């Protein structure tokens, strides 16, 4: 300013600036300086010039009115209230409310999900192992038992169905989705199709396919009575203790697109990033990798415009690899799982339903209970979404009868009620497990471990016979 004032003094001659271009640039700079000062861009603290043209502009009624206005902001009130991005959400207010209500219903405290979404081939393999013929009628009877056992509505908030089961009916001709809804159990569906190896990727790095025509299929499932969907993306930690960025991005982007499409058709999406138990990685590595995977997932969901309040997470519990030589207590596993969620999971999502991942009911219940005891003031409902942990002991009952015998439905139903009571207690953090139960016991390098991925994360080598299960089977 002193230099500018000197330039304005009468008789001043700037010998250094005789060049016309320099004088023109100086004049333009002075004009720009005056305009900037008057508009407030160079005076964010409210500085008002006391002399010169800028002072005259600042004292005009128009400028006074402008100065009385609040400072401009990149976000107005309406934008701040929008949940995704800076613009209006693509879903209607009614659709968002419906999705959020479904997510909250599934996140009912003390209740969980029964995952009975195995396709005819998968359930057929299980039937074959216990001497049951794999027919559509046997599959229907078996699923009917899962839905009608005593007190199912007391412990279940939702059921994941295979597309075949969506269109089946009970003995009275009532469609299964209608039967479940009448009991207060939200019916859902598994819409993904098949897992494929990523070309050029690491061994065992896969991606799930089924996004093609998903919108049309989701609309049909909604019409049939389903109110949510579940998509599983299996992931494997490699020998280097990590998962490639390509594999993570491909799977998390697919989960986000699936969630977006489902919401547009009225289905509340359950996203399932499933890091299977293959490998010898330790618990610290599991925390690191699970945190990275989930961070990618939430970022992808938000980038795609997914309504986070109307979505649910179905992750694996944060466990060490099955072949890990280091031992960990059940409490350490619970704390590691909660720590992972706290680092990245949005508070907007109401619930987390952990998959069993091939764990026995004994271990899964102990670990879920320890997770809830370590939960503290975390905002999410932490519960279960179990398939094999509940179903494999039921199928073991079939071995008591000759091959080809009918399903022992009454015995199965009685056992399932006992199992669900255990799962419900674990979801409340009230399941009291014995010392050592739920611990990971370090595996010696010479100890054989079943490292075969059955395609559903079923990697447990624990038997459902004897010990913990002896009382349940009622020998």
Short mmCIF file of N, CA and C in Angstrom, two decimals, residues 2 28 49 95 164 177 237 241 264 279 287 296 299 305 313 327 363 374 378-379:
data_model
loop_
_atom_site.label_atom_id
_atom_site.label_comp_id
_atom_site.label_asym_id
_atom_site.label_seq_id
_atom_site.Cartn_x
_atom_site.Cartn_y
_atom_site.Cartn_z
N UNK A 2 1.99 1.21 0.70
CA UNK A 2 2.88 2.36 0.70
C UNK A 2 3.37 2.65 -0.70
N UNK A 28 -3.93 -2.57 -14.17
CA UNK A 28 -4.83 -3.72 -14.02
C UNK A 28 -4.73 -4.34 -12.63
N UNK A 49 -11.65 -1.10 4.04
CA UNK A 49 -10.65 -0.08 3.69
C UNK A 49 -11.13 1.31 4.10
N UNK A 95 -39.03 -44.70 -0.20
CA UNK A 95 -38.17 -45.86 -0.42
C UNK A 95 -37.08 -45.92 0.65
N UNK A 164 -34.94 -70.86 -5.29
CA UNK A 164 -35.89 -71.97 -5.34
C UNK A 164 -36.86 -71.90 -4.17
N UNK A 177 -42.11 -66.98 1.84
CA UNK A 177 -41.95 -65.58 2.27
C UNK A 177 -43.15 -65.08 3.08
N UNK A 237 -6.71 -64.46 2.08
CA UNK A 237 -5.43 -63.83 2.39
C UNK A 237 -4.31 -64.73 1.88
N UNK A 241 0.40 -62.56 3.39
CA UNK A 241 -0.39 -61.91 4.43
C UNK A 241 -1.24 -60.76 3.94
N UNK A 264 -32.62 -49.75 -5.38
CA UNK A 264 -33.50 -49.13 -6.38
C UNK A 264 -34.75 -49.95 -6.62
N UNK A 279 -5.19 -70.37 5.48
CA UNK A 279 -3.90 -69.73 5.70
C UNK A 279 -3.42 -69.82 7.13
N UNK A 287 -6.68 -58.35 11.49
CA UNK A 287 -7.24 -57.02 11.77
C UNK A 287 -6.86 -56.04 10.67
N UNK A 296 -12.46 -50.15 1.92
CA UNK A 296 -12.75 -50.11 0.49
C UNK A 296 -14.26 -50.28 0.24
N UNK A 299 -16.25 -47.06 1.23
CA UNK A 299 -15.94 -46.00 0.26
C UNK A 299 -16.68 -46.24 -1.05
N UNK A 305 -23.53 -44.01 -4.07
CA UNK A 305 -24.79 -43.42 -3.62
C UNK A 305 -25.69 -44.38 -2.89
N UNK A 313 -24.34 -55.13 7.21
CA UNK A 313 -23.06 -55.80 6.98
C UNK A 313 -23.12 -57.23 7.50
N UNK A 327 -1.52 -69.05 19.42
CA UNK A 327 -2.81 -69.22 20.07
C UNK A 327 -3.39 -67.87 20.48
N UNK A 363 -17.90 -72.79 19.01
CA UNK A 363 -16.95 -71.69 18.90
C UNK A 363 -17.61 -70.40 18.44
N UNK A 374 -17.36 -57.13 24.40
CA UNK A 374 -16.34 -56.12 24.11
C UNK A 374 -16.91 -54.92 23.36
N UNK A 378 -20.43 -49.10 21.25
CA UNK A 378 -20.52 -49.13 19.78
C UNK A 378 -21.99 -49.09 19.36
N UNK A 379 -22.31 -48.38 18.28
CA UNK A 379 -23.72 -48.10 17.95
C UNK A 379 -24.46 -49.22 17.24
#
